[in-house]
PDB file of C-alpha atoms in Angstrom:
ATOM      1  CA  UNK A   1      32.932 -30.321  34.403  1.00  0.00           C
ATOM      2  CA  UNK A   2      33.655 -28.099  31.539  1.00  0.00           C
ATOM      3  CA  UNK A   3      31.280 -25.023  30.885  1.00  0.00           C
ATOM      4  CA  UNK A   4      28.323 -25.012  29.021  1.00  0.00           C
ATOM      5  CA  UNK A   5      27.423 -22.842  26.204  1.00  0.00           C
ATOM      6  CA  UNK A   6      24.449 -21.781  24.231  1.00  0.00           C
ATOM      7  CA  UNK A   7      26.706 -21.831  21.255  1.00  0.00           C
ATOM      8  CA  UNK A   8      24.915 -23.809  18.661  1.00  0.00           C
ATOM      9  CA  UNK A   9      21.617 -22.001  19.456  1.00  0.00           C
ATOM     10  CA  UNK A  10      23.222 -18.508  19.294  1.00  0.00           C
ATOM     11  CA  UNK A  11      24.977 -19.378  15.929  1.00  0.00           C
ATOM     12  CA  UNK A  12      21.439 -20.024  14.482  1.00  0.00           C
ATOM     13  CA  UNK A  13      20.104 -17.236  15.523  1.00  0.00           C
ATOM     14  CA  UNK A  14      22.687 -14.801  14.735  1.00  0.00           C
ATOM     15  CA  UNK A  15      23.274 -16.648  11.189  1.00  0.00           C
ATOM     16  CA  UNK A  16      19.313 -16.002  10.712  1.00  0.00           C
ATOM     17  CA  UNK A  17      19.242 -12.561  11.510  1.00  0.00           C
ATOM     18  CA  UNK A  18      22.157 -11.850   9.375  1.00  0.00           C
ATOM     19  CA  UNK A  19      20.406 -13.668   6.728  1.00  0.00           C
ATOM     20  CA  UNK A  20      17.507 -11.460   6.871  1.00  0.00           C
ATOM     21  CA  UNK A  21      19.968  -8.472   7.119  1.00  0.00           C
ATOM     22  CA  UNK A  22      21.217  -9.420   2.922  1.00  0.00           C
ATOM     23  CA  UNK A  23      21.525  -6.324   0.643  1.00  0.00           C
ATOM     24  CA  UNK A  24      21.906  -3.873   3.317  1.00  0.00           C
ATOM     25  CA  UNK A  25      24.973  -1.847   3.140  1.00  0.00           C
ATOM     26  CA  UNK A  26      27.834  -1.841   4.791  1.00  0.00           C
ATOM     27  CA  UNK A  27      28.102  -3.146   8.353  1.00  0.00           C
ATOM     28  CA  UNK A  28      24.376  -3.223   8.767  1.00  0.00           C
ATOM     29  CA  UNK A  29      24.951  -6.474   6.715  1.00  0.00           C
ATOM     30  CA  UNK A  30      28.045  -7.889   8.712  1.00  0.00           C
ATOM     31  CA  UNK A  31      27.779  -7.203  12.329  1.00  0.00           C
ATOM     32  CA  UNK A  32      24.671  -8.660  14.478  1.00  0.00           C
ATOM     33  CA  UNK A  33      24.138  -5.862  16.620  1.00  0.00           C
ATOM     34  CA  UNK A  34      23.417  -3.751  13.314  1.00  0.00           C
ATOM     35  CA  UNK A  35      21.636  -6.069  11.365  1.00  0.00           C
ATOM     36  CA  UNK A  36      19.207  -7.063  14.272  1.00  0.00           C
ATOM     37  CA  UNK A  37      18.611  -3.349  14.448  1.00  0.00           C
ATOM     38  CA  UNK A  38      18.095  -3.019  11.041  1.00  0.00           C
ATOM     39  CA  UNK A  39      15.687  -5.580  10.416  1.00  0.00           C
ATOM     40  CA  UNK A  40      13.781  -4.574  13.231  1.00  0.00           C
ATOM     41  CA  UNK A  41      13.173  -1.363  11.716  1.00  0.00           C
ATOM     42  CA  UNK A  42      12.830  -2.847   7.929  1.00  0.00           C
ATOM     43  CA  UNK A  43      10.267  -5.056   9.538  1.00  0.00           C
ATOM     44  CA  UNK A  44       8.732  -2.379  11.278  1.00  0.00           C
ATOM     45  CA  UNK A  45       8.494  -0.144   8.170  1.00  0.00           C
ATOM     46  CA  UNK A  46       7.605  -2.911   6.130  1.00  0.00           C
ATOM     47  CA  UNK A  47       3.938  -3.661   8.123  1.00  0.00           C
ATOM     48  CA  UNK A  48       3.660   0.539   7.941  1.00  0.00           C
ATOM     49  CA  UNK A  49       3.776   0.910   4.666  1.00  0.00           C
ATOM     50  CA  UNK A  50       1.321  -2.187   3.819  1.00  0.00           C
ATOM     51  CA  UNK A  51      -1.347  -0.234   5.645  1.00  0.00           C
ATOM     52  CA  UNK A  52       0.557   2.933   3.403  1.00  0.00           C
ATOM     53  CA  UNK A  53      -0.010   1.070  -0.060  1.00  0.00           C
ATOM     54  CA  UNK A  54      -3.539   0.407   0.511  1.00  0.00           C
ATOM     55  CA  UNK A  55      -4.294   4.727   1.495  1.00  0.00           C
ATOM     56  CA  UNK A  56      -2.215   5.505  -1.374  1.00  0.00           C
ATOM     57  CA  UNK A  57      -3.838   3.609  -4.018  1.00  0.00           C
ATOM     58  CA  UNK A  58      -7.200   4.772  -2.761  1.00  0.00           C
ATOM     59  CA  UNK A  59      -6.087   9.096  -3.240  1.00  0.00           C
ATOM     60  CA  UNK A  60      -4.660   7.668  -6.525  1.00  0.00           C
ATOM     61  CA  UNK A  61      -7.956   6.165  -7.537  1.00  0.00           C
ATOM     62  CA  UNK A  62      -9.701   9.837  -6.416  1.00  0.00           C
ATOM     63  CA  UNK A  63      -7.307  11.844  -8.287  1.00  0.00           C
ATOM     64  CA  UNK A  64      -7.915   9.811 -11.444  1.00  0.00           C
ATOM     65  CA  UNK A  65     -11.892   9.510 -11.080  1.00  0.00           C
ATOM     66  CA  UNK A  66     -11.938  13.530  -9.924  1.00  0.00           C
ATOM     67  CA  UNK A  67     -10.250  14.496 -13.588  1.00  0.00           C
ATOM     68  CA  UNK A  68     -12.428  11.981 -15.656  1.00  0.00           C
ATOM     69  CA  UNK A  69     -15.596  13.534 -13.929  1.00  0.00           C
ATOM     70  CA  UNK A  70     -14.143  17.534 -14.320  1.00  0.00           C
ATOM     71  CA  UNK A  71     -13.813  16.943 -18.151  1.00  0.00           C
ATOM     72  CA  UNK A  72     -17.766  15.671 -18.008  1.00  0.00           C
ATOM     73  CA  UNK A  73     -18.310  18.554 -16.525  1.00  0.00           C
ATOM     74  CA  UNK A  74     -19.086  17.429 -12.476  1.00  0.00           C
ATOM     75  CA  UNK A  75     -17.442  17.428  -9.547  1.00  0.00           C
ATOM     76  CA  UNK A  76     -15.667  14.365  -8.090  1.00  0.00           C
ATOM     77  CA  UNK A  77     -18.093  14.784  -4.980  1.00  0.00           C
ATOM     78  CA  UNK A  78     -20.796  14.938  -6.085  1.00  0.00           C
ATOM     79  CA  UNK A  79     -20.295  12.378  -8.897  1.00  0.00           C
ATOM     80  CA  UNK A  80     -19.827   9.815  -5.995  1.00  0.00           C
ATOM     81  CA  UNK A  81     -22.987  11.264  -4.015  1.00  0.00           C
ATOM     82  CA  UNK A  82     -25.007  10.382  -7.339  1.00  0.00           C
ATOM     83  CA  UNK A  83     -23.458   7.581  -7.735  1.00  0.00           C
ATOM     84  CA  UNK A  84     -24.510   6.705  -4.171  1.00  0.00           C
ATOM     85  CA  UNK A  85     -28.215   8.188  -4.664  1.00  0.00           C
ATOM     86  CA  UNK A  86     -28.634   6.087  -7.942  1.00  0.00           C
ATOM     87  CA  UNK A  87     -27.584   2.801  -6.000  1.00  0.00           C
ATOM     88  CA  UNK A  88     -24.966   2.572  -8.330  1.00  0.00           C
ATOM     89  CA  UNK A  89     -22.142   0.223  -6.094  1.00  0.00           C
ATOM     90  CA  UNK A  90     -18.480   0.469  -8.011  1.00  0.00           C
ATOM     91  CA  UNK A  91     -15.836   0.700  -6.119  1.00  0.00           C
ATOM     92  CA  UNK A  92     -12.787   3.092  -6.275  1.00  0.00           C
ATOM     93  CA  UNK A  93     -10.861   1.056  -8.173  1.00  0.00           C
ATOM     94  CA  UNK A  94     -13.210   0.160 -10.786  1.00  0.00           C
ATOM     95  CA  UNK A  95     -14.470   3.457 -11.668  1.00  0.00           C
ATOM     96  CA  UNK A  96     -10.823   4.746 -12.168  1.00  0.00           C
ATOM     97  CA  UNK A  97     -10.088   1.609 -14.551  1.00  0.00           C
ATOM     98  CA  UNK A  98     -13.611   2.410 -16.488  1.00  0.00           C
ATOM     99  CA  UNK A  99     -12.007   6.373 -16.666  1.00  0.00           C
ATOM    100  CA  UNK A 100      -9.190   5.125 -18.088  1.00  0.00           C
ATOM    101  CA  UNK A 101     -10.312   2.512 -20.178  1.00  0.00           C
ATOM    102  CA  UNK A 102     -13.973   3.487 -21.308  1.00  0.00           C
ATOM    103  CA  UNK A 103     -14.830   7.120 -21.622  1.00  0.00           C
ATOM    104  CA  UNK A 104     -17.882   6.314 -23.187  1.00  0.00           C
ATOM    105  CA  UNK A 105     -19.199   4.155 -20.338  1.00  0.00           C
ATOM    106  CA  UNK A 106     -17.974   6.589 -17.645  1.00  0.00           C
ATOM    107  CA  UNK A 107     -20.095   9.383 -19.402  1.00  0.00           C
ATOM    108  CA  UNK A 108     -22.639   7.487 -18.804  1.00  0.00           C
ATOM    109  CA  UNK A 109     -22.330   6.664 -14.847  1.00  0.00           C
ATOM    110  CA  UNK A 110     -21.815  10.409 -15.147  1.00  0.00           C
ATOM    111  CA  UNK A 111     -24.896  11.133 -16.512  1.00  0.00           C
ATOM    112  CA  UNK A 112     -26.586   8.564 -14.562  1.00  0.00           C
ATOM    113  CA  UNK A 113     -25.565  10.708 -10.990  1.00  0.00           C
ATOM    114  CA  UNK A 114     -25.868  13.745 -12.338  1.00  0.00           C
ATOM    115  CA  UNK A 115     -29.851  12.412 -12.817  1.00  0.00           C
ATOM    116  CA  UNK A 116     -29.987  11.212  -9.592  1.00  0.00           C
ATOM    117  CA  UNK A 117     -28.433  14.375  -8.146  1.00  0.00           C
ATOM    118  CA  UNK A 118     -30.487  16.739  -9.911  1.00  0.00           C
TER     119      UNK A 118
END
């Protein structure tokens, strides 16, 4: 009786790792071995840096709100505390768009926790 292999199953999976393993350079592209290593490590860098994105959009957010709030004259901490004591809920995100976009109305969430601070 003539050996089995696991041939067909093998092919698949090395033809699907080397799949995933497109664009990389050189043999990390070509050879299993490297590719499976490769996309190991792509993979595990990839579900890093989502957590990554999510810290880095927040200090961007901070930096932009802290230099809208130092031109009105207040400090980016205790801008939020006011915010926060004037039960004033905007997130992050928002209040850096409004900095951008709407000086005027930012003034006014300004002046709004500087009240509530004072």
């Amino acid at each position: 009786m003539p050996r089995a292999t696991n041939s067909p199953a093998s092919r698949r999976r090395h033809k699907s790792r080397l799949k995933l393993a497109r664009g990389f350079r050189g043999s990390r592209s070509k050879l299993f071995r490297q590719a499976t290593e490769a996309v190991d490590r792509a993979q595990a860098m990839a579900y890093v840096h989502r957590k990554q994105k999510k810290r880095n959009f927040r200090r961007l957010w901070t930096v932009r709100i802290n230099a809208a709030c130092r031109t009105n004259g207040i400090s980016y901490s205790r801008f939020i505390d006011g915010l926060a004591k004037a039960n004033v809920t905007i997130n992050r995100k928002m209040l850096s768009e409004i900095a951008i976009f709407d000086e005027a109305g930012f003034t006014k969430l300004v002046e709004t926790a500087k009240a509530a601070v004072a």
